Amino acid sequence: GFQGIGSRTYATWSLLSDLTLDANFGAAGVAYVPAAPEFGNEGASEVVAAGDRYYVIGHAGGGIRILAIDPATGGAVASFGGGTVEPRRSFSGVTYGARCGEASLDAAANLVLAGSLTGLFGGVVVRDQPAVWRLLPDGSADTTFAGSLSSPTTGTGVVTLREGSTNNPEIDFGRDTSLQSLAIGPDGTLIAAGQRSNAEGHTDLAMFAFGENGILSSAYNFLGFLIDDGASADDSFEAGSVVRVLQSGAIWAFGASNPNDPGGPAGTADVPTIWVDRDPARVFPPIGD
C-alpha cells in the first residue's frame, strides 16, 4: 500500500504464517521505498510473487513504478534495473500518462502488465489507449513483444492498438479504453479485460487477446478482440474488472453492468455480472451473460 498523506511512499508489509510481522523484513516487517514520501506518489496496488523477488506495482510521477524486493530482507533486487523500474511511456518524443491494471508472470518469468496510456495518439482528444507491457527479469523492455507495425508503440515492448481502420483514432475503439485485468491462457495467449467508452455515451466490456509477439490473435473471435454491451439492459454501462482463463481455455470475465450511468443522478446500483465463454475462438454467447 502506501505511507503518508498527500506525499506518499510505497509500503510493503511481510507477514508470517501467524500474521505477525516478519522482523527480518525491512524495518520491523515493513519496507518503505523510497524512504521518504514524495509528491506524486500514489502508493502500491499489487504484489506479484516471482521466486527470488516480489514485484510491487503502483503509480508515481504520472506513470507506473515497479519495485523488485527481496522477500527475505525487504531490500532491493538490484538485478532488476537497480531495484526500481518505471515502464516506458515515452514514444517519438512524446510522454504519456500511464495507469496499471493487473500484472502476471508468463512462462519465461517475464513480467506482463496490462493498463492504459493517456494521450492524443494522433487525434485531437486526450483519451485512454489500452496498453500491455512486457519486461524481462533484468527490468528492460522485451522488444520481441513488438505488436503491430501500425501501432504507435511498435517494437518498444509496449503493445497498443493500431491506428483506426477509418484513419480516425477517435472512433475505432471508442473515446477511452482501459485494461483492468490480465490472464495468461494455457497456450500463452494474453487475455486482457477492461472497458471502453463508446460513441453512444456509455461503456462496454472490452476483451483483447494478444499472441506471443504482441499482435492481436485472430484465433480469438477472428479479430483478436471482443466488445460486449447490453448485459443488464440495452445500451447499459458494462465494465470488466477480473478475467481468468482455465486450463480448458474457457474464459471467465467478472465485472458489472448498470442500466444507467453509474456516475449520473439516477442512482441505479451496479448489477454484478459474469461473462463465460468455453470456446476461446468464439464470442461470448448470450446465455453466458
Short mmCIF file of C-alpha atoms in Angstrom, two decimals:
data_model
loop_
_atom_site.label_atom_id
_atom_site.label_comp_id
_atom_site.label_asym_id
_atom_site.label_seq_id
_atom_site.Cartn_x
_atom_site.Cartn_y
_atom_site.Cartn_z
CA GLY A 1 0.00 0.00 0.00
CA PHE A 2 1.37 3.40 0.96
CA GLN A 3 2.57 5.53 3.84
CA GLY A 4 1.93 9.25 4.04
CA ILE A 5 -0.82 11.78 3.33
CA GLY A 6 -0.51 13.86 0.16
CA SER A 7 3.09 12.85 -0.39
CA ARG A 8 3.46 9.09 -0.20
CA THR A 9 5.89 6.22 -0.42
CA TYR A 10 5.34 2.57 -1.27
CA ALA A 11 4.85 0.46 1.86
CA THR A 12 5.27 -3.32 1.66
CA TRP A 13 4.44 -5.49 4.68
CA SER A 14 5.64 -9.06 5.16
CA LEU A 15 3.56 -11.26 7.46
CA LEU A 16 4.48 -14.65 8.86
CA SER A 17 2.04 -17.56 8.80
CA ASP A 18 0.65 -16.50 12.20
CA LEU A 19 0.03 -12.99 10.72
CA THR A 20 2.70 -11.30 12.83
CA LEU A 21 5.17 -9.01 11.09
CA ASP A 22 8.41 -10.60 9.89
CA ALA A 23 11.06 -8.73 11.89
CA ASN A 24 13.76 -9.63 9.32
CA PHE A 25 11.90 -7.87 6.50
CA GLY A 26 12.67 -4.17 6.05
CA ALA A 27 12.19 -2.08 9.18
CA ALA A 28 10.45 -4.42 11.65
CA GLY A 29 8.35 -6.04 8.94
CA VAL A 30 7.74 -3.07 6.61
CA ALA A 31 9.79 -1.87 3.64
CA TYR A 32 9.39 1.78 2.60
CA VAL A 33 10.56 2.72 -0.91
CA PRO A 34 11.59 5.48 -1.25
CA ALA A 35 12.49 6.01 2.38
CA ALA A 36 10.77 9.41 2.47
CA PRO A 37 7.33 10.19 0.98
CA GLU A 38 7.36 12.06 -2.34
CA PHE A 39 4.85 14.25 -4.16
CA GLY A 40 3.04 12.46 -6.98
CA ASN A 41 3.47 9.02 -5.45
CA GLU A 42 0.11 7.22 -5.17
CA GLY A 43 1.35 4.08 -3.47
CA ALA A 44 1.43 0.43 -4.46
CA SER A 45 -1.63 -1.52 -5.57
CA GLU A 46 -0.39 -5.04 -6.36
CA VAL A 47 2.26 -7.61 -5.47
CA VAL A 48 3.38 -10.38 -7.85
CA ALA A 49 5.47 -13.17 -6.33
CA ALA A 50 8.31 -14.26 -8.62
CA GLY A 51 10.54 -16.74 -6.80
CA ASP A 52 13.54 -14.69 -5.70
CA ARG A 53 11.61 -11.41 -5.63
CA TYR A 54 8.33 -9.65 -5.10
CA TYR A 55 7.24 -7.22 -7.79
CA VAL A 56 5.45 -4.34 -6.05
CA ILE A 57 3.48 -2.27 -8.55
CA GLY A 58 1.76 1.09 -8.32
CA HIS A 59 1.79 4.68 -9.57
CA ALA A 60 4.21 7.56 -9.12
CA GLY A 61 5.09 10.68 -11.11
CA GLY A 62 2.30 10.21 -13.65
CA GLY A 63 3.42 6.74 -14.64
CA ILE A 64 3.78 3.18 -13.41
CA ARG A 65 6.52 2.25 -10.95
CA ILE A 66 7.65 -1.31 -10.25
CA LEU A 67 9.85 -2.36 -7.34
CA ALA A 68 11.71 -5.66 -7.11
CA ILE A 69 12.02 -6.57 -3.42
CA ASP A 70 13.91 -9.43 -1.80
CA PRO A 71 11.24 -11.48 0.04
CA ALA A 72 13.68 -12.38 2.83
CA THR A 73 15.09 -8.96 3.68
CA GLY A 74 12.87 -6.34 2.05
CA GLY A 75 15.90 -4.94 0.23
CA ALA A 76 16.03 -4.05 -3.44
CA VAL A 77 16.82 -6.72 -6.04
CA ALA A 78 19.48 -4.75 -7.90
CA SER A 79 19.46 -7.03 -10.95
CA PHE A 80 16.04 -5.61 -11.84
CA GLY A 81 17.09 -2.17 -13.07
CA GLY A 82 18.70 -1.35 -9.72
CA GLY A 83 15.54 -2.36 -7.87
CA THR A 84 13.13 0.19 -9.37
CA VAL A 85 11.80 0.38 -12.92
CA GLU A 86 9.30 2.76 -14.47
CA PRO A 87 7.96 1.06 -17.63
CA ARG A 88 8.27 3.02 -20.82
CA ARG A 89 5.66 5.66 -21.62
CA SER A 90 7.58 7.98 -23.99
CA PHE A 91 7.31 7.38 -27.73
CA SER A 92 8.54 9.55 -30.62
CA GLY A 93 9.43 12.34 -28.20
CA VAL A 94 6.01 12.41 -26.51
CA THR A 95 5.46 11.32 -22.89
CA TYR A 96 2.07 9.88 -21.97
CA GLY A 97 0.42 9.25 -18.65
CA ALA A 98 0.27 5.58 -17.72
CA ARG A 99 -2.05 3.59 -15.46
CA CYS A 100 -1.65 -0.04 -14.46
CA GLY A 101 -4.23 -2.74 -14.13
CA GLU A 102 -3.24 -6.30 -13.26
CA ALA A 103 0.17 -7.95 -13.75
CA SER A 104 1.26 -11.56 -14.10
CA LEU A 105 4.27 -13.71 -14.99
CA ASP A 106 4.46 -15.53 -18.29
CA ALA A 107 6.07 -18.95 -18.83
CA ALA A 108 9.50 -17.34 -19.29
CA ALA A 109 9.24 -15.43 -15.96
CA ASN A 110 8.75 -12.11 -17.75
CA LEU A 111 6.52 -9.59 -16.02
CA VAL A 112 3.46 -8.72 -18.12
CA LEU A 113 1.36 -5.71 -17.14
CA ALA A 114 -1.98 -4.54 -18.54
CA GLY A 115 -3.18 -0.96 -18.23
CA SER A 116 -3.53 2.16 -20.32
CA LEU A 117 -1.66 5.11 -21.79
CA THR A 118 -3.27 8.57 -21.85
CA GLY A 119 -2.62 11.00 -24.68
CA LEU A 120 -3.67 12.32 -28.09
CA PHE A 121 -2.38 9.39 -30.16
CA GLY A 122 -2.75 11.27 -33.42
CA GLY A 123 -6.20 12.61 -32.60
CA VAL A 124 -7.47 15.85 -31.11
CA VAL A 125 -8.98 14.46 -27.90
CA VAL A 126 -6.96 13.15 -24.95
CA ARG A 127 -8.09 9.59 -24.30
CA ASP A 128 -7.01 6.30 -22.76
CA GLN A 129 -5.45 3.73 -25.05
CA PRO A 130 -5.25 0.09 -23.86
CA ALA A 131 -1.65 -0.98 -23.31
CA VAL A 132 0.30 -4.08 -22.30
CA TRP A 133 3.93 -4.00 -21.16
CA ARG A 134 6.32 -6.99 -21.05
CA LEU A 135 9.52 -6.66 -19.02
CA LEU A 136 12.47 -9.03 -18.87
CA PRO A 137 13.78 -10.18 -15.45
CA ASP A 138 16.53 -7.53 -15.65
CA GLY A 139 13.90 -4.80 -15.92
CA SER A 140 14.45 -3.95 -19.57
CA ALA A 141 11.63 -3.88 -22.09
CA ASP A 142 11.13 -7.08 -24.08
CA THR A 143 11.28 -5.64 -27.59
CA THR A 144 10.32 -9.01 -29.12
CA PHE A 145 6.89 -8.12 -27.74
CA ALA A 146 6.64 -5.79 -30.72
CA GLY A 147 2.97 -5.57 -31.61
CA SER A 148 1.58 -4.42 -34.92
CA LEU A 149 3.79 -2.36 -37.24
CA SER A 150 0.97 0.21 -37.43
CA SER A 151 0.86 0.65 -33.65
CA PRO A 152 2.32 3.94 -32.35
CA THR A 153 4.48 1.95 -29.90
CA THR A 154 5.63 -0.88 -32.17
CA GLY A 155 8.93 -2.52 -31.27
CA THR A 156 9.20 -0.93 -27.83
CA GLY A 157 7.99 -3.77 -25.60
CA VAL A 158 4.74 -1.84 -25.09
CA VAL A 159 1.76 -3.01 -27.14
CA THR A 160 -1.14 -0.74 -28.02
CA LEU A 161 -3.84 -0.96 -30.67
CA ARG A 162 -3.19 0.03 -34.26
CA GLU A 163 -4.48 3.29 -35.66
CA GLY A 164 -8.16 3.16 -36.55
CA SER A 165 -9.18 1.34 -39.70
CA THR A 166 -11.11 4.50 -40.57
CA ASN A 167 -7.93 6.57 -40.15
CA ASN A 168 -9.71 8.29 -37.28
CA PRO A 169 -8.27 7.04 -33.98
CA GLU A 170 -11.09 8.76 -32.08
CA ILE A 171 -13.75 6.32 -33.26
CA ASP A 172 -12.04 2.98 -33.92
CA PHE A 173 -12.43 1.51 -30.43
CA GLY A 174 -14.18 4.34 -28.64
CA ARG A 175 -13.25 7.52 -26.84
CA ASP A 176 -11.43 5.78 -23.98
CA THR A 177 -10.38 2.18 -23.45
CA SER A 178 -8.55 0.90 -20.38
CA LEU A 179 -7.48 -2.56 -19.21
CA GLN A 180 -8.03 -3.66 -15.62
CA SER A 181 -7.19 -7.36 -15.59
CA LEU A 182 -4.83 -9.84 -17.24
CA ALA A 183 -4.76 -13.61 -17.55
CA ILE A 184 -2.42 -15.91 -19.46
CA GLY A 185 -4.04 -18.85 -21.20
CA PRO A 186 -2.62 -22.38 -21.34
CA ASP A 187 -1.22 -21.66 -24.82
CA GLY A 188 0.47 -18.44 -23.68
CA THR A 189 -2.15 -16.09 -25.13
CA LEU A 190 -2.53 -12.91 -23.08
CA ILE A 191 -6.19 -12.16 -22.33
CA ALA A 192 -6.82 -8.62 -21.07
CA ALA A 193 -10.15 -7.20 -19.95
CA GLY A 194 -11.45 -3.74 -19.16
CA GLN A 195 -13.90 -1.26 -20.61
CA ARG A 196 -14.31 1.26 -23.40
CA SER A 197 -16.37 4.43 -23.64
CA ASN A 198 -18.25 4.31 -26.92
CA ALA A 199 -19.64 7.00 -29.21
CA GLU A 200 -23.15 6.46 -27.79
CA GLY A 201 -22.09 7.75 -24.38
CA HIS A 202 -21.93 4.53 -22.38
CA THR A 203 -19.33 1.86 -21.64
CA ASP A 204 -18.83 -1.67 -22.91
CA LEU A 205 -16.89 -4.69 -21.72
CA ALA A 206 -13.67 -4.83 -23.76
CA MET A 207 -11.59 -8.01 -24.14
CA PHE A 208 -8.34 -8.37 -26.06
CA ALA A 209 -6.19 -11.41 -26.90
CA PHE A 210 -2.51 -10.87 -27.69
CA GLY A 211 -0.18 -13.53 -29.06
CA GLU A 212 3.46 -14.14 -28.09
CA ASN A 213 4.66 -11.29 -30.31
CA GLY A 214 2.10 -8.81 -29.02
CA ILE A 215 -0.15 -8.86 -32.09
CA LEU A 216 -3.88 -9.34 -31.63
CA SER A 217 -4.64 -13.03 -32.01
CA SER A 218 -7.04 -13.88 -34.84
CA ALA A 219 -7.70 -17.20 -33.07
CA TYR A 220 -9.84 -15.22 -30.62
CA ASN A 221 -13.14 -14.07 -32.12
CA PHE A 222 -11.43 -13.75 -35.55
CA LEU A 223 -10.33 -10.16 -34.77
CA GLY A 224 -8.44 -10.60 -31.52
CA PHE A 225 -10.87 -8.51 -29.51
CA LEU A 226 -14.44 -8.57 -28.23
CA ILE A 227 -16.83 -5.77 -27.30
CA ASP A 228 -19.91 -6.77 -25.29
CA ASP A 229 -22.81 -4.46 -24.47
CA GLY A 230 -26.29 -4.75 -23.00
CA ALA A 231 -25.79 -7.38 -20.30
CA SER A 232 -28.45 -5.88 -18.00
CA ALA A 233 -30.33 -3.61 -20.44
CA ASP A 234 -29.98 -2.19 -23.93
CA ASP A 235 -27.08 0.28 -24.02
CA SER A 236 -26.23 -0.40 -20.38
CA PHE A 237 -22.88 0.50 -18.83
CA GLU A 238 -20.56 -2.53 -18.75
CA ALA A 239 -17.15 -2.80 -17.12
CA GLY A 240 -14.81 -5.77 -16.71
CA SER A 241 -12.66 -5.97 -13.59
CA VAL A 242 -11.28 -9.53 -13.49
CA VAL A 243 -10.59 -12.07 -16.24
CA ARG A 244 -9.42 -15.66 -15.77
CA VAL A 245 -8.62 -18.45 -18.23
CA LEU A 246 -8.99 -22.11 -17.24
CA GLN A 247 -6.72 -24.90 -18.44
CA SER A 248 -9.51 -25.91 -20.81
CA GLY A 249 -9.23 -22.50 -22.47
CA ALA A 250 -12.58 -21.33 -21.10
CA ILE A 251 -12.63 -17.60 -20.36
CA TRP A 252 -14.48 -16.12 -17.39
CA ALA A 253 -14.84 -12.35 -17.04
CA PHE A 254 -16.18 -10.73 -13.89
CA GLY A 255 -17.46 -7.19 -13.71
CA ALA A 256 -20.62 -5.13 -13.58
CA SER A 257 -23.44 -3.80 -15.71
CA ASN A 258 -25.68 -0.83 -14.98
CA PRO A 259 -28.76 0.30 -16.96
CA ASN A 260 -27.89 3.88 -16.01
CA ASP A 261 -24.69 5.88 -15.83
CA PRO A 262 -23.01 4.92 -12.51
CA GLY A 263 -21.72 8.48 -12.27
CA GLY A 264 -25.09 10.06 -13.03
CA PRO A 265 -28.02 11.16 -10.82
CA ALA A 266 -30.24 8.09 -11.44
CA GLY A 267 -28.62 6.15 -8.62
CA THR A 268 -29.18 2.65 -10.03
CA ALA A 269 -26.96 0.04 -8.43
CA ASP A 270 -24.46 -1.92 -10.49
CA VAL A 271 -25.51 -5.45 -11.42
CA PRO A 272 -22.66 -7.93 -10.70
CA THR A 273 -22.07 -9.73 -13.99
CA ILE A 274 -20.19 -12.83 -15.09
CA TRP A 275 -19.44 -13.46 -18.75
CA VAL A 276 -18.48 -17.04 -19.67
CA ASP A 277 -17.10 -18.40 -22.92
CA ARG A 278 -15.99 -22.01 -23.05
CA ASP A 279 -14.60 -21.66 -26.56
CA PRO A 280 -11.81 -19.05 -26.74
CA ALA A 281 -12.30 -18.74 -30.51
CA ARG A 282 -15.92 -17.63 -30.14
CA VAL A 283 -17.63 -14.50 -28.91
CA PHE A 284 -19.41 -14.79 -25.56
CA PRO A 285 -22.78 -16.47 -26.21
CA PRO A 286 -25.85 -14.58 -24.98
CA ILE A 287 -26.56 -17.31 -22.44
CA GLY A 288 -23.23 -16.52 -20.82
CA ASP A 289 -24.31 -13.03 -19.69
#
